[in-house]
Amino acid sequence: MAVTDASQVDVLIIGAGPAGLMLATWLARTGIIFRIVDKKASRINSGQADGLQSRTFEVSRLSDRKSVHATYSFKIFDSLGIGQDIWREANHMLEIRFWNPDKRNLLYRSDSIVDTPPGLSRFQQATLHQTRIEDHLLGYIGRHSPIQVERGVMPESLSIDTENVDEDGAYPVSVTTRHLPNPDREPVSIAGVAKSAVPNGLFRSNLAADTSDTLLQDAKADAKSHTETIHAKYVVGCDGAHSWVRRQIGSVMEGEQTDYIWGVLDIIPITDFRSMMIIPRENKFVRLYIQVTEVDEDRKASKIDRSDISPETLLRAASNILAPYTLSYKHCHWWTAYQIGQRVGSKYSSHERVFLAGDAVHTHSPKAGQGMNISMHDTYNLGWKLASVIQGRADRSLLKTYSTERRQIAQELIEFDQKFSRLFSGRPGTDIMGEEGIDLKTFKQVFEKGNLFSSGLSVDYAPSLIVAKPQPFNGETPLTNGDSKVDHGSVVGKHNLATGIPIGMRIPSHKVLNQADARPWHLQELLPSNGAWRILVFAGDIIDPAQSSRYEALGKALNSPDSFLHRYRPNGESVQPCFEVLTIHSSPRKEVELLSLPDIFHPFSEDLGWDYNKVFVDDLSYHEGHGQAYDNYGIDPRTGCVVVVRPDQYVSWVGELEDVGEMDRFFGSFMRVQA
Ligand code: FAD
């Protein structure tokens, strides 16, 4: 007889791929009680995604104002403190070359462009396989929490007590999970797909039928099987393209009806092609992506038999593209084939109690390496919001912004993917792409634009509770914040005070110096992912007496017991700070004395003394040049400004030093007064 246990947890994560693990990093860091289950007994150990956007790594470096639109992905890793290790290990992508047939139909190198536009980020796009990324995320989770992935566990039922969804402290989602006695019993071959001696990802591929139902049935029939009912405050489905959670909440994948089958080969190429890059990888490997065929809606129009798919057929397809150059290999590390369409889930959440993230709610081609990045960015967006609500710091209305923000990005991704994919469809017959009507110049321009998108830095969130900017005046349907109209207390930031810091985008990074010890820091390095909202005070030239008194008045207002800093900050906060105030002034560093500034800007504590890491300056460093932060951020040093930055480094609001009341109203629209 199977045993059933019952338990409670704040967050249950279903699926431990990149999306699930990224969510776990936030929850581990902020001290939330969570569990994470995965039906597989073991992790992937090669293959799958390998592209990393700059945003996933990033801390921006250069001083170009255009940097606000650039690479974004590495910043997330850097803000977790694992960016540098991954950056060192990854293969860096610096150049893209275009090959085109000439009039004799022979391929020649027609052009080359820089991969990541210069000035966008100090991290460029890079490749490292998914296993290592997951290793680093697991390492981080392990450093912050004893919680481990529970493997060989899958859900078999989910229900939401809708009476209780709005109640604080309720556990309205019940999930019964089953421990699988034999979780590794995956299909060893896939009907219609050839077997191969080389390690491959076919058994995890969606060309294989979803194994969930079979696994459950087998487990139920096994006397050793064991179930548990978990009562959770929140459940997040990070369970990939076949998502079981998606089915439970009735979210439907919408979009293009045509699927494509893609083949992937990780090989060390032996070739006379002059630049066999495709996707360069570590240890001399390159990755070839080959679109094998299309499959229409009723799955009848596949032009090839799936049993044809093998490393040999993929190599043949690649060789045809490269002819008259030749291509072969002695070492193939991994290969796979999988089927993808361009679709987005009709809903991202049910009652803001069950959420979907990653491949569970969007699918698209592997071009531009978006899959793993966008999946991690989904839960990077959700994690801090869940933590704030569970800790009672923010109202549940904050959670609606997850769906609005991330569904917008998924839709943009699908549109981008459709345009970008068209560029690659078929081989051009001549220098001019007659069929598509795209000449090489246009191709290059579209490609460059696409590169900007794929860097992850062009993300620009719409107005919401936590993005205080005006509604766009474009005659379109007004934006809504989930079910209710957007309301951020009618606070609208003053973008003109910092033209290089667009509200709704991630804050760009420029170097500033620590006032106390002159050490240069990228601004983004000062914003680790710990759940804190940052109040960046660009105090301007504080040697000027008028500006100095404005700065002092701001300090006084922030210090008042009525200010948001005090009302929303929990007493005795330790694991997760709520607010952090950082000053960046523009006076010569040596003419300012740290301890003469108002205490609130460099707080004192009995056991740790003065905080020397809160005041920074836009000045020339001894060894690393001048970040020219004010110039690059478009801030006038005579007036300065205040910038509110979210825990995920997106900009919420910009205002004047006197606008403390506006900040109060902004935070008051979703934060909760603490006892
Ligand atoms: P996934 O990585 O799919 O993780 C989902 C997790 O949930 C898995 O660990 C799974 O075991 C678990 N799970 C699923 N169902 C259940 C359930 N019912 N109960 C419990 N656990 C469950 N992207 C690229 O950019 N380039 C590539 O070359 C590439 N190749 C790929 C090859 C394959 C075979 C696959 C499957 C994907 C590939 N992708 C590739 C896509 C990329 O891996 C995904 O975009 C990325 O992993 C998405 O992360 P995720 O966490 O949302 O989902």
XYZ file of C-alpha atoms and ligand atoms in Angstrom:
728
model
C 0.000 0.000 0.000
C 1.467 3.365 -1.015
C 2.115 5.802 1.817
C 0.964 9.431 1.556
C 2.604 12.202 3.542
C 1.521 15.819 3.776
C 3.589 18.944 4.159
C 3.614 22.708 3.666
C 6.026 24.892 1.762
C 6.126 28.507 0.613
C 7.124 27.761 -2.977
C 7.120 24.485 -4.870
C 9.165 24.546 -8.081
C 8.375 21.814 -10.592
C 11.317 21.254 -12.957
C 15.027 21.805 -12.297
C 16.227 23.066 -15.676
C 17.683 26.572 -16.105
C 14.355 28.295 -15.284
C 13.722 26.281 -12.110
C 17.287 26.649 -10.868
C 17.346 30.408 -11.471
C 14.195 30.746 -9.380
C 15.806 28.647 -6.669
C 18.791 31.040 -6.530
C 16.520 33.960 -5.563
C 14.584 31.925 -3.022
C 17.757 30.515 -1.485
C 19.333 33.973 -1.293
C 16.273 35.569 0.298
C 15.706 32.790 2.829
C 12.353 31.559 1.460
C 11.310 27.984 2.275
C 10.987 26.140 -1.011
C 11.216 22.732 -2.630
C 12.282 21.866 -6.135
C 11.380 18.541 -7.762
C 12.313 17.018 -11.102
C 11.056 13.816 -12.667
C 14.502 12.902 -14.008
C 16.808 10.904 -11.786
C 19.877 12.644 -13.169
C 20.833 15.963 -14.701
C 21.805 16.507 -18.310
C 25.562 16.083 -18.724
C 26.126 17.433 -22.225
C 24.472 19.275 -25.056
C 21.237 21.278 -25.133
C 21.517 25.046 -24.971
C 24.896 26.747 -24.977
C 24.399 30.413 -25.885
C 24.678 33.062 -23.163
C 23.556 36.611 -23.721
C 25.484 39.489 -22.308
C 22.496 40.323 -20.084
C 22.848 36.965 -18.398
C 26.441 37.906 -17.494
C 26.571 41.580 -17.626
C 28.166 44.430 -15.931
C 28.398 47.146 -18.591
C 31.735 48.774 -19.091
C 32.097 51.306 -21.805
C 30.911 54.823 -21.839
C 28.721 54.913 -24.926
C 25.237 56.148 -24.056
C 23.782 53.664 -26.508
C 24.740 51.057 -23.963
C 21.261 51.238 -22.521
C 20.113 49.010 -25.331
C 22.798 46.428 -25.171
C 23.865 43.090 -23.856
C 22.183 42.063 -20.670
C 22.435 38.434 -19.805
C 25.735 38.106 -18.008
C 24.721 40.816 -15.605
C 22.421 38.402 -13.889
C 25.215 35.919 -13.241
C 27.481 38.744 -12.152
C 24.873 40.030 -9.717
C 24.812 36.523 -8.219
C 28.601 36.552 -7.936
C 29.109 33.731 -10.463
C 29.528 35.837 -13.617
C 33.326 36.000 -13.602
C 33.757 32.224 -13.242
C 31.347 31.487 -16.073
C 32.897 34.222 -18.209
C 36.377 32.739 -17.783
C 35.151 29.270 -18.685
C 32.972 30.218 -21.658
C 33.947 30.588 -25.284
C 33.679 34.267 -26.256
C 31.840 35.214 -29.431
C 33.523 38.194 -31.032
C 32.863 38.180 -34.744
C 30.171 37.055 -37.149
C 31.046 36.291 -40.764
C 28.658 36.208 -43.672
C 29.126 33.739 -46.512
C 27.301 34.061 -49.764
C 27.413 32.410 -53.202
C 29.110 34.460 -55.912
C 28.055 34.581 -59.577
C 29.654 31.157 -60.134
C 27.634 29.874 -57.179
C 30.775 29.447 -55.054
C 30.657 30.494 -51.404
C 32.824 33.468 -50.521
C 33.181 35.534 -47.368
C 31.058 38.535 -48.194
C 31.287 40.433 -44.908
C 31.960 40.310 -41.196
C 30.551 42.229 -38.256
C 31.284 42.457 -34.572
C 29.135 39.996 -32.601
C 28.141 42.136 -29.627
C 27.940 45.817 -30.571
C 30.866 47.619 -28.859
C 30.016 49.818 -25.921
C 27.043 47.780 -24.827
C 28.466 45.659 -22.104
C 31.714 44.484 -20.675
C 30.490 40.958 -21.327
C 29.914 39.847 -24.884
C 27.835 36.914 -26.014
C 29.488 33.639 -25.174
C 28.869 29.923 -25.294
C 29.070 27.367 -22.537
C 26.987 24.267 -22.413
C 23.905 24.045 -20.276
C 25.360 21.491 -17.854
C 28.026 23.889 -16.651
C 25.526 26.715 -16.299
C 23.365 24.463 -14.163
C 26.464 23.463 -12.142
C 27.136 27.101 -11.301
C 23.509 27.752 -10.348
C 23.442 24.649 -8.139
C 26.692 25.785 -6.503
C 25.123 29.148 -5.689
C 21.965 27.559 -4.276
C 24.116 25.236 -2.158
C 26.043 28.179 -0.711
C 22.849 29.918 0.410
C 20.575 27.089 1.452
C 20.592 23.408 2.433
C 17.733 22.751 -0.015
C 18.535 20.287 -2.806
C 16.755 19.201 -5.952
C 14.504 16.216 -5.226
C 14.960 13.941 -8.222
C 12.695 11.181 -9.455
C 9.652 13.091 -8.190
C 6.755 14.311 -10.296
C 3.332 15.801 -9.675
C 0.183 13.817 -10.337
C -2.517 16.284 -9.307
C -2.843 20.002 -8.651
C -5.740 21.955 -7.202
C -6.223 25.574 -6.184
C -8.531 26.553 -3.359
C -9.905 29.654 -5.060
C -11.656 30.794 -1.860
C -8.297 31.351 -0.260
C -6.154 32.773 -3.051
C -6.169 36.321 -1.721
C -5.563 35.422 1.880
C -2.201 36.204 3.390
C -0.601 33.194 4.945
C -2.828 30.715 3.062
C -1.497 27.627 1.307
C -4.153 27.447 -1.413
C -2.325 25.222 -3.893
C -2.230 21.486 -3.240
C 0.022 19.288 -5.313
C 0.268 15.544 -4.904
C 3.681 14.358 -5.946
C 4.770 10.819 -6.627
C 8.226 9.443 -5.944
C 9.170 7.352 -8.941
C 10.763 4.022 -8.035
C 12.241 3.729 -11.512
C 12.720 7.269 -12.833
C 15.477 6.450 -15.295
C 13.210 4.241 -17.315
C 13.220 6.638 -20.246
C 12.802 5.371 -23.798
C 16.211 4.334 -25.095
C 15.176 4.809 -28.679
C 12.586 6.945 -30.309
C 10.151 5.488 -32.735
C 11.159 6.559 -36.186
C 14.526 8.010 -35.198
C 17.743 6.152 -35.927
C 19.932 4.902 -33.079
C 23.479 6.135 -32.825
C 26.579 5.187 -30.872
C 27.412 8.829 -30.158
C 25.959 10.397 -26.978
C 22.814 12.175 -27.963
C 19.978 14.227 -26.622
C 17.235 12.401 -28.429
C 15.865 10.735 -25.361
C 15.245 14.165 -23.824
C 14.060 15.612 -27.091
C 10.466 16.515 -27.749
C 10.625 14.252 -30.798
C 10.174 11.583 -28.167
C 6.688 11.290 -26.739
C 6.248 12.845 -23.317
C 7.010 10.153 -20.762
C 5.098 11.709 -17.866
C 1.923 9.626 -18.122
C 3.793 6.330 -18.572
C 6.102 7.088 -15.673
C 3.128 7.839 -13.441
C 1.218 4.740 -14.459
C 4.232 2.516 -13.852
C 4.869 4.141 -10.506
C 1.275 3.711 -9.376
C 1.521 0.027 -10.111
C 4.678 -0.284 -8.007
C 4.179 -1.126 -4.341
C 7.285 0.869 -3.394
C 5.793 4.053 -4.827
C 5.187 6.838 -2.398
C 3.071 9.994 -2.648
C 3.065 13.250 -0.781
C 0.557 16.079 -0.722
C 2.328 19.394 -0.640
C 0.317 22.447 0.363
C 2.067 25.444 -1.147
C 1.603 29.180 -1.112
C 2.921 29.297 -4.665
C 3.754 26.742 -7.353
C 5.942 27.511 -10.340
C 5.908 25.247 -13.394
C 9.388 25.240 -14.906
C 8.752 21.865 -16.464
C 9.806 22.489 -20.038
C 8.106 22.300 -23.404
C 5.740 19.413 -22.508
C 4.716 21.258 -19.330
C 2.330 19.309 -17.106
C 1.647 22.417 -14.997
C 0.613 24.339 -18.107
C -2.087 21.746 -18.795
C -3.389 21.946 -15.208
C -4.010 25.692 -15.398
C -5.446 25.598 -18.908
C -2.773 27.695 -20.584
C -2.663 27.034 -24.312
C 0.312 27.563 -26.607
C -0.653 30.104 -29.274
C 1.178 31.139 -32.420
C 2.539 29.753 -35.688
C 1.190 26.362 -36.583
C 4.292 25.259 -38.454
C 6.950 23.376 -36.516
C 10.532 22.910 -37.603
C 12.760 19.995 -36.842
C 16.285 21.085 -36.057
C 19.326 18.902 -35.908
C 22.289 19.781 -33.687
C 25.842 18.412 -34.054
C 28.700 19.167 -31.640
C 31.812 18.130 -33.614
C 35.465 18.952 -34.158
C 35.237 19.756 -37.872
C 37.799 18.633 -40.437
C 37.186 20.955 -43.324
C 38.704 23.131 -46.020
C 36.006 25.720 -45.420
C 37.967 28.788 -44.431
C 35.981 29.754 -41.404
C 34.111 26.859 -39.880
C 32.586 28.796 -37.061
C 28.831 28.344 -37.013
C 28.973 28.352 -33.208
C 32.493 28.013 -31.796
C 32.697 26.042 -28.580
C 35.218 25.044 -25.932
C 37.921 22.441 -26.770
C 37.890 22.967 -30.551
C 34.285 21.867 -30.843
C 31.831 23.745 -32.983
C 28.102 23.460 -32.923
C 26.160 23.147 -36.152
C 22.455 23.915 -36.176
C 20.740 22.464 -39.197
C 17.099 22.974 -39.976
C 16.064 19.545 -41.152
C 12.467 19.974 -42.169
C 9.113 21.575 -41.572
C 6.134 19.837 -40.039
C 2.740 21.413 -40.578
C -0.132 21.609 -38.154
C -1.526 18.133 -38.758
C 1.976 16.678 -38.722
C 1.466 15.174 -42.174
C 3.640 17.343 -44.303
C 7.064 16.378 -43.000
C 9.312 16.262 -46.026
C 11.671 13.656 -44.598
C 11.194 10.472 -42.685
C 12.299 10.951 -39.083
C 14.163 7.671 -39.217
C 16.613 9.506 -41.480
C 17.841 11.668 -38.622
C 21.322 10.641 -37.489
C 24.713 12.350 -37.202
C 25.466 11.145 -40.719
C 22.354 12.719 -42.245
C 22.952 15.933 -40.360
C 26.534 16.022 -41.627
C 25.319 15.421 -45.169
C 22.882 18.324 -44.880
C 25.638 20.592 -43.544
C 28.029 19.484 -46.320
C 25.448 20.378 -48.959
C 25.222 23.874 -47.568
C 29.010 24.280 -47.542
C 29.706 22.703 -50.973
C 32.091 22.876 -52.749
C 33.983 22.941 -49.439
C 34.157 19.615 -47.676
C 33.286 18.759 -44.090
C 33.850 15.664 -41.971
C 34.748 14.835 -38.368
C 36.410 12.221 -36.190
C 34.995 13.503 -32.890
C 31.309 14.054 -32.292
C 30.612 14.967 -28.671
C 26.819 15.097 -28.799
C 23.969 15.431 -31.230
C 20.244 15.744 -31.148
C 17.187 16.711 -33.114
C 14.141 18.438 -31.752
C 10.953 19.977 -32.915
C 10.001 23.555 -32.262
C 7.299 26.013 -33.140
C 7.006 29.704 -32.391
C 4.407 29.950 -29.650
C 3.560 31.704 -26.379
C 1.310 30.431 -23.583
C -2.138 32.067 -23.432
C -1.620 32.702 -19.728
C 1.391 32.782 -17.453
C -0.423 32.343 -14.189
C -3.541 31.168 -12.473
C -4.753 33.454 -9.651
C -1.145 34.595 -9.189
C -0.706 31.379 -7.192
C 0.517 29.058 -9.931
C 3.004 30.433 -12.460
C 4.645 29.158 -15.617
C 8.168 30.005 -16.766
C 10.720 29.098 -19.444
C 10.034 26.588 -22.208
C 6.765 25.789 -20.439
C 5.318 29.045 -21.858
C 7.359 29.910 -24.943
C 8.983 27.962 -27.732
C 10.975 29.238 -30.680
C 13.920 28.358 -32.891
C 17.413 27.931 -31.432
C 18.643 30.831 -33.578
C 20.320 33.541 -31.536
C 20.461 31.196 -28.537
C 17.480 32.654 -26.711
C 15.933 29.566 -25.088
C 18.001 29.140 -21.973
C 18.514 32.884 -21.509
C 14.899 33.952 -21.741
C 13.898 31.026 -19.533
C 16.297 32.120 -16.800
C 15.244 35.755 -17.220
C 11.615 34.751 -16.595
C 12.346 33.398 -13.153
C 14.928 36.082 -12.428
C 11.960 38.450 -12.831
C 9.617 36.329 -10.694
C 11.924 35.286 -7.838
C 12.367 38.586 -6.022
C 8.677 39.418 -6.397
C 7.615 36.135 -4.815
C 10.115 36.628 -2.001
C 8.843 40.165 -1.282
C 5.222 39.021 -1.116
C 5.925 35.935 0.993
C 7.918 38.043 3.447
C 4.965 40.410 3.747
C 6.915 43.337 2.350
C 4.835 43.780 -0.795
C 1.225 43.397 -1.758
C 0.174 40.479 -3.963
C -0.627 42.961 -6.746
C 3.137 43.038 -7.402
C 2.875 39.482 -8.751
C 0.657 40.555 -11.653
C 3.634 42.348 -13.146
C 5.348 39.004 -13.767
C 2.852 37.957 -16.436
C 2.605 41.363 -18.076
C 6.349 41.897 -18.202
C 7.445 38.439 -19.262
C 4.613 37.715 -21.704
C 5.492 40.964 -23.485
C 9.095 39.762 -23.827
C 8.041 36.317 -25.071
C 5.847 37.901 -27.725
C 8.685 40.170 -28.817
C 10.944 37.118 -28.925
C 8.552 35.213 -31.167
C 8.210 38.187 -33.531
C 11.986 38.533 -33.600
C 12.446 34.829 -34.173
C 10.028 34.828 -37.097
C 11.802 37.741 -38.798
C 15.248 36.412 -38.015
C 14.421 32.889 -39.180
C 13.272 34.150 -42.547
C 16.743 35.538 -43.166
C 18.149 32.059 -43.011
C 15.548 30.157 -44.950
C 17.188 28.419 -47.875
C 20.446 29.146 -49.547
C 20.662 32.340 -51.598
C 21.166 31.690 -55.295
C 23.324 34.726 -55.962
C 24.723 37.760 -54.215
C 21.233 39.174 -54.232
C 18.668 37.193 -52.304
C 16.101 37.281 -55.048
C 13.436 35.133 -53.503
C 13.220 37.001 -50.233
C 14.022 40.301 -51.915
C 16.761 40.911 -49.327
C 20.067 42.283 -50.515
C 23.211 41.780 -48.510
C 23.143 45.274 -47.043
C 19.628 44.778 -45.722
C 20.528 41.315 -44.491
C 23.422 42.779 -42.530
C 21.284 45.562 -41.107
C 18.546 43.178 -39.997
C 21.176 40.890 -38.554
C 22.785 43.714 -36.579
C 19.399 44.757 -35.222
C 18.701 41.149 -34.355
C 21.979 40.979 -32.511
C 20.913 43.848 -30.326
C 17.704 42.041 -29.472
C 19.472 38.782 -28.802
C 21.863 40.510 -26.408
C 18.883 40.808 -24.063
C 19.537 44.473 -23.407
C 16.728 45.940 -25.425
C 14.140 44.744 -22.885
C 11.949 47.737 -22.067
C 9.119 47.015 -19.639
C 5.803 48.804 -20.066
C 4.325 51.137 -17.414
C 3.122 49.246 -14.342
C 3.075 49.410 -10.566
C 6.836 49.222 -10.604
C 7.692 51.072 -13.816
C 6.718 54.705 -13.306
C 6.655 56.056 -16.805
C 3.844 57.516 -18.892
C 1.560 55.309 -20.950
C 2.601 55.342 -24.606
C 0.534 57.788 -26.665
C 0.128 55.560 -29.676
C -3.598 55.157 -29.794
C -3.356 51.496 -28.838
C -5.409 49.793 -26.142
C -4.198 51.095 -22.783
C -1.762 48.770 -21.064
C -3.173 46.872 -18.157
C -1.467 45.366 -15.207
C -2.913 41.896 -15.359
C -6.604 42.114 -14.535
C -6.614 45.674 -13.248
C -5.600 48.986 -14.762
C -1.999 50.084 -14.255
C -1.718 52.168 -11.128
C 1.575 53.251 -9.700
C -0.023 55.909 -7.547
C -0.037 58.156 -10.670
C 3.661 58.676 -10.098
C 5.551 59.301 -13.318
C 9.331 59.598 -13.340
C 11.174 62.539 -14.890
C 13.159 60.916 -17.630
C 14.715 64.212 -18.759
C 16.817 64.325 -15.550
C 18.814 61.271 -16.655
C 18.476 60.801 -20.399
C 20.894 57.850 -20.387
C 18.817 55.907 -17.823
C 15.548 54.947 -19.516
C 12.766 54.013 -17.108
C 11.699 50.404 -17.716
C 15.139 49.247 -18.894
C 18.010 47.760 -16.929
C 20.348 50.380 -15.534
C 23.464 50.747 -17.696
C 26.831 50.560 -15.988
C 29.703 53.014 -15.844
C 32.666 53.177 -13.547
C 32.589 55.197 -10.355
C 35.113 55.415 -7.508
C 34.600 54.604 -3.874
C 34.802 57.928 -2.008
C 36.724 56.387 0.892
C 39.428 54.356 -0.866
C 39.372 55.426 -4.573
C 38.694 51.904 -5.809
C 36.868 51.866 -9.175
C 33.643 49.876 -9.436
C 31.190 49.310 -12.227
C 27.916 50.673 -10.946
C 26.246 47.337 -11.606
C 28.776 45.589 -9.369
C 27.266 47.598 -6.525
C 23.824 46.087 -7.132
C 24.061 42.389 -6.195
C 20.902 40.299 -6.356
C 19.919 40.296 -2.683
C 16.367 41.581 -2.911
C 17.128 45.239 -2.070
C 15.603 48.213 -3.838
C 18.321 50.739 -4.626
C 17.889 54.480 -4.174
C 20.708 55.942 -6.265
C 21.303 59.536 -5.253
C 23.154 61.358 -8.022
C 23.932 64.234 -5.694
C 25.766 66.332 -8.304
C 28.479 68.810 -7.364
C 28.173 68.836 -3.588
C 31.024 71.327 -3.194
C 28.538 73.875 -4.453
C 26.757 75.178 -1.306
C 23.318 75.270 -2.948
C 23.604 71.676 -4.161
C 25.048 70.593 -0.834
C 22.011 71.945 1.027
C 19.629 70.141 -1.369
C 21.546 66.910 -0.632
C 21.324 67.544 3.101
C 17.603 68.247 2.843
C 17.141 64.956 0.989
C 19.015 63.149 3.766
C 16.753 64.749 6.345
C 13.583 63.793 4.456
C 14.766 60.206 4.001
C 15.629 60.034 7.696
C 12.194 61.155 8.792
C 10.177 58.403 10.556
C 7.435 58.992 7.968
C 9.636 58.300 4.963
C 9.239 55.111 2.937
C 12.698 54.015 4.121
C 11.329 53.599 7.629
C 7.729 52.683 6.991
C 8.398 49.758 4.646
C 11.664 48.515 6.113
C 11.100 45.520 8.411
C 12.578 45.785 11.885
C 15.702 43.739 12.355
C 16.113 42.848 8.670
C 19.199 40.729 8.152
C 19.149 38.111 5.394
C 17.546 40.360 2.843
C 17.949 44.137 2.948
C 14.882 46.086 1.836
C 16.412 49.385 0.687
C 19.930 50.527 0.042
C 20.815 54.176 -0.492
C 23.919 54.811 -2.616
C 25.315 58.256 -3.402
C 27.222 59.068 -6.576
C 28.424 62.665 -6.516
C 30.390 64.570 -9.140
C 32.737 66.787 -7.085
C 36.490 66.092 -7.086
C 36.950 63.118 -4.734
C 39.724 64.716 -2.695
C 37.634 67.787 -1.958
C 34.913 65.793 -0.211
C 35.187 64.370 3.289
C 33.067 61.253 3.712
C 32.275 61.774 7.377
C 31.123 65.340 6.781
C 28.213 64.039 4.681
C 24.858 63.372 6.406
C 24.988 60.085 8.362
C 22.117 58.505 6.464
C 24.335 58.319 3.385
C 27.085 56.349 5.210
C 25.237 54.766 8.146
C 26.845 53.936 11.472
C 26.296 50.778 13.483
C 27.548 50.041 16.994
C 29.311 46.844 16.038
C 30.488 47.647 12.467
C 31.242 51.380 12.625
C 30.721 53.631 9.589
C 29.718 52.089 6.268
C 32.426 53.105 3.799
C 30.752 51.468 0.797
C 27.772 53.723 0.209
C 29.282 56.890 -1.274
C 30.870 56.962 -4.733
C 32.179 59.616 -7.054
C 32.387 60.219 -10.787
C 36.100 61.030 -10.940
C 39.352 59.945 -12.606
C 40.732 56.691 -11.197
C 44.416 56.021 -10.643
C 44.630 53.049 -13.012
C 41.392 52.541 -14.889
C 40.543 55.864 -16.494
C 37.410 57.928 -15.934
C 33.934 56.394 -16.185
C 32.343 59.793 -17.057
C 29.221 58.476 -15.372
C 27.285 61.764 -15.258
C 27.975 62.454 -18.895
C 26.986 58.947 -19.937
C 23.881 58.872 -17.783
C 22.858 62.272 -19.175
C 22.696 63.835 -15.689
C 23.438 67.512 -15.107
C 25.943 67.728 -12.186
C 24.473 71.094 -11.211
C 21.128 69.513 -10.330
C 21.626 65.754 -10.032
C 18.665 63.410 -9.586
C 17.458 60.323 -7.704
C 16.968 56.974 -9.452
C 14.959 54.072 -8.007
C 16.259 50.698 -9.199
C 14.380 47.416 -8.709
C 16.025 44.371 -7.114
C 16.458 42.957 -10.646
C 18.300 46.117 -11.758
C 15.514 47.599 -13.907
C 14.832 51.304 -13.502
C 11.511 52.180 -11.831
C 11.570 55.910 -11.396
C 13.728 59.051 -11.808
C 13.068 62.279 -9.933
C 14.544 65.340 -8.276
C 16.274 65.463 -4.923
C 13.147 67.083 -3.496
C 10.762 64.356 -4.757
C 10.719 62.185 -1.618
C 6.913 62.481 -1.554
C 6.767 60.980 -5.041
C 8.948 58.067 -3.922
C 6.647 57.618 -0.922
C 3.658 57.392 -3.240
C 5.490 55.051 -5.598
C 6.416 52.552 -2.886
C 3.080 53.074 -1.136
C 1.232 51.683 -4.159
C 2.547 48.133 -3.596
C 4.645 47.949 -0.413
C 3.254 47.193 3.005
C 3.828 49.295 6.087
C 5.892 47.263 8.578
C 5.098 47.101 12.241
P 14.039 22.554 -19.455
O 15.489 22.783 -19.599
O 13.362 21.703 -20.459
O 13.839 21.939 -18.010
C 12.613 21.364 -17.618
C 12.874 20.433 -16.445
O 11.631 19.999 -15.937
C 13.645 19.185 -16.855
O 14.714 18.964 -15.958
C 12.607 18.074 -16.794
O 13.160 16.828 -16.410
C 11.655 18.599 -15.747
N 10.272 18.122 -15.921
C 9.547 18.079 -17.049
N 8.318 17.613 -16.797
C 8.265 17.362 -15.479
C 7.264 16.864 -14.623
N 6.047 16.554 -15.070
N 7.539 16.726 -13.306
C 8.779 17.034 -12.824
N 9.766 17.515 -13.604
C 9.511 17.672 -14.907
N 18.409 25.508 -26.781
C 19.360 26.142 -27.468
O 19.440 27.371 -27.360
N 20.240 25.439 -28.236
C 20.156 24.078 -28.360
O 20.932 23.464 -29.060
C 19.177 23.381 -27.666
N 19.090 22.050 -27.748
C 18.119 21.404 -27.064
C 18.030 20.034 -27.148
C 17.076 19.349 -26.428
C 17.001 17.860 -26.527
C 16.160 20.056 -25.617
C 15.100 19.341 -24.818
C 16.241 21.442 -25.555
C 17.216 22.130 -26.269
N 17.316 23.510 -26.226
C 18.292 24.158 -26.878
C 16.385 24.332 -25.451
C 16.939 24.719 -24.096
O 17.560 23.610 -23.512
C 15.756 25.248 -23.311
O 15.282 26.461 -23.913
C 16.063 25.515 -21.864
O 16.610 24.391 -21.256
C 14.770 25.928 -21.166
O 14.900 25.808 -19.804
P 13.661 25.376 -18.900
O 14.203 25.314 -17.521
O 12.509 26.240 -19.180
O 13.225 23.919 -19.407
